[in-house]
Tab-separated table of C-alpha atoms in Angstrom:
chain	number	residue	atom	x	y	z
A	289	UNK	CA	-5.910	5.780	-16.449
A	290	UNK	CA	-8.851	8.134	-15.994
A	291	UNK	CA	-9.139	6.780	-12.471
A	292	UNK	CA	-6.166	8.943	-11.506
A	293	UNK	CA	-7.996	12.180	-12.317
A	294	UNK	CA	-8.809	14.552	-9.494
A	295	UNK	CA	-12.569	14.270	-9.919
A	296	UNK	CA	-12.444	10.471	-9.518
A	297	UNK	CA	-11.075	10.492	-5.971
A	298	UNK	CA	-14.456	9.371	-4.633
A	299	UNK	CA	-14.130	6.099	-6.596
A	300	UNK	CA	-10.940	5.362	-4.670
A	301	UNK	CA	-12.729	6.231	-1.423
A	302	UNK	CA	-15.499	3.730	-2.191
A	303	UNK	CA	-12.930	1.110	-3.199
A	304	UNK	CA	-10.994	1.751	0.018
A	305	UNK	CA	-14.114	1.298	2.137
A	306	UNK	CA	-15.422	-1.819	0.408
A	307	UNK	CA	-12.141	-3.629	-0.263
A	308	UNK	CA	-10.458	-2.932	3.047
A	309	UNK	CA	-7.677	-0.870	1.462
A	310	UNK	CA	-6.588	-3.639	-0.905
A	311	UNK	CA	-7.533	-1.319	-3.768
A	312	UNK	CA	-4.152	0.275	-3.107
A	313	UNK	CA	-2.601	-2.571	-5.096
A	314	UNK	CA	-4.539	-1.383	-8.160
A	315	UNK	CA	-3.427	2.173	-7.427
A	316	UNK	CA	0.157	0.956	-7.136
A	317	UNK	CA	-0.158	-0.685	-10.550
A	318	UNK	CA	-1.465	2.573	-12.046
A	319	UNK	CA	1.369	4.515	-10.400
A	320	UNK	CA	3.907	1.911	-11.578
A	321	UNK	CA	5.501	1.190	-8.199
A	322	UNK	CA	5.952	-2.540	-8.777
A	323	UNK	CA	9.546	-3.748	-9.154
A	324	UNK	CA	10.200	-6.680	-11.494
A	325	UNK	CA	13.164	-7.829	-9.404
A	326	UNK	CA	11.465	-7.733	-6.008
A	327	UNK	CA	10.428	-10.735	-3.933
A	328	UNK	CA	6.765	-10.540	-4.942
A	329	UNK	CA	7.580	-10.857	-8.660
A	330	UNK	CA	8.997	-14.358	-8.264
A	331	UNK	CA	6.329	-16.988	-8.935
A	332	UNK	CA	8.013	-19.771	-6.968
A	333	UNK	CA	7.845	-17.789	-3.727
A	334	UNK	CA	4.064	-17.556	-4.104
A	335	UNK	CA	3.777	-21.279	-4.894
A	336	UNK	CA	5.656	-22.131	-1.699
A	337	UNK	CA	3.441	-19.716	0.231
A	338	UNK	CA	0.251	-21.244	-1.187
A	339	UNK	CA	1.412	-24.750	-0.330
A	340	UNK	CA	2.066	-23.730	3.273
A	341	UNK	CA	-1.123	-21.543	3.569
A	342	UNK	CA	-0.028	-19.415	6.576
A	343	UNK	CA	2.949	-17.826	4.796
A	344	UNK	CA	0.623	-16.967	1.882
A	345	UNK	CA	-1.588	-14.822	4.107
A	346	UNK	CA	1.421	-13.153	5.715
A	347	UNK	CA	2.991	-12.551	2.298
A	348	UNK	CA	-0.245	-10.971	1.072
A	349	UNK	CA	-0.342	-8.587	4.035
A	350	UNK	CA	3.324	-7.658	3.578
A	351	UNK	CA	2.682	-7.039	-0.130
A	352	UNK	CA	-0.273	-4.784	0.712
A	353	UNK	CA	1.773	-2.768	3.220
A	354	UNK	CA	4.728	-2.484	0.847
A	355	UNK	CA	2.674	-1.343	-2.147
A	356	UNK	CA	0.701	1.087	0.018
A	357	UNK	CA	3.932	2.589	1.355
A	358	UNK	CA	5.489	2.846	-2.102
A	359	UNK	CA	2.343	4.461	-3.502
A	360	UNK	CA	2.297	6.971	-0.657
A	361	UNK	CA	5.964	7.773	-1.236
A	362	UNK	CA	5.348	8.305	-4.947
A	363	UNK	CA	2.536	10.726	-4.080
A	364	UNK	CA	4.826	12.614	-1.648
A	365	UNK	CA	2.934	11.811	1.528
A	366	UNK	CA	4.833	13.289	4.466
A	367	UNK	CA	6.908	10.933	6.588
A	368	UNK	CA	8.259	8.661	3.861
A	369	UNK	CA	11.517	8.220	5.781
A	370	UNK	CA	9.446	6.668	8.551
A	371	UNK	CA	6.937	4.421	6.794
A	372	UNK	CA	9.290	3.195	4.055
A	373	UNK	CA	11.541	1.548	6.646
A	374	UNK	CA	10.650	-2.123	7.172
A	375	UNK	CA	12.186	-1.977	10.646
A	376	UNK	CA	9.495	0.426	11.852
A	377	UNK	CA	6.737	-1.956	10.745
A	378	UNK	CA	8.482	-4.929	12.386
A	379	UNK	CA	9.027	-3.060	15.660
A	380	UNK	CA	5.369	-2.008	15.725
A	381	UNK	CA	4.310	-5.628	15.286
A	382	UNK	CA	6.665	-6.933	17.968
A	383	UNK	CA	5.647	-4.479	20.689
A	384	UNK	CA	2.346	-5.642	22.183
A	385	UNK	CA	-0.749	-3.438	22.506
A	386	UNK	CA	0.842	0.006	21.995
A	387	UNK	CA	2.795	-1.133	18.934
A	388	UNK	CA	-0.259	-2.819	17.445
A	389	UNK	CA	-2.359	0.300	17.957
A	390	UNK	CA	0.350	2.461	16.375
A	391	UNK	CA	0.595	-0.041	13.508
A	392	UNK	CA	-3.100	0.398	12.736
A	393	UNK	CA	-2.844	4.179	13.080
A	394	UNK	CA	0.163	4.330	10.725
A	395	UNK	CA	-1.568	2.140	8.131
A	396	UNK	CA	-4.734	4.260	8.326
A	397	UNK	CA	-2.673	7.457	8.094
A	398	UNK	CA	-0.996	6.295	4.902
A	399	UNK	CA	-4.280	5.249	3.299
A	400	UNK	CA	-6.109	8.440	4.271
A	401	UNK	CA	-3.170	10.573	3.131
A	402	UNK	CA	-3.264	8.798	-0.236
A	403	UNK	CA	-6.961	9.640	-0.542
A	404	UNK	CA	-6.233	13.274	0.323
A	405	UNK	CA	-3.509	13.382	-2.344
A	406	UNK	CA	-5.932	11.871	-4.865
A	407	UNK	CA	-8.489	14.520	-3.934
A	408	UNK	CA	-5.848	17.202	-4.373
A	409	UNK	CA	-5.020	16.020	-7.894
A	410	UNK	CA	-1.510	14.777	-7.126
A	411	UNK	CA	-2.007	11.696	-9.339
A	412	UNK	CA	-2.835	13.604	-12.495
A	413	UNK	CA	0.826	13.933	-13.404
A	414	UNK	CA	1.038	10.127	-13.669
A	415	UNK	CA	-1.696	9.887	-16.304
A	416	UNK	CA	-0.097	8.951	-19.528
């Protein structure tokens, strides 16, 4: 839990750089944003995804986006009404070129805003 302290924000920055933002799943676990009744908590969905290979990779990306968005919302990153809506993410994926660019920008914004909140000590209230 000491990873949530203000002075350890640089560890999250290094993890973000070297893991390609998948360290947000560990942050989500520390912030307790996982829901036991959600789709990703059901083991049989993951078994089906692994057997079909392509759905497994898509499911992993959706899980990363969902946990990143929930972590950002828990840290009070501005715009939670926007990035918590699954329809926004779907629309950005459907619209070619401009939507894809905005998708990347939105995902980077959320991750950078999380790092700024970590640097500001916003996570210290979740140490316990």
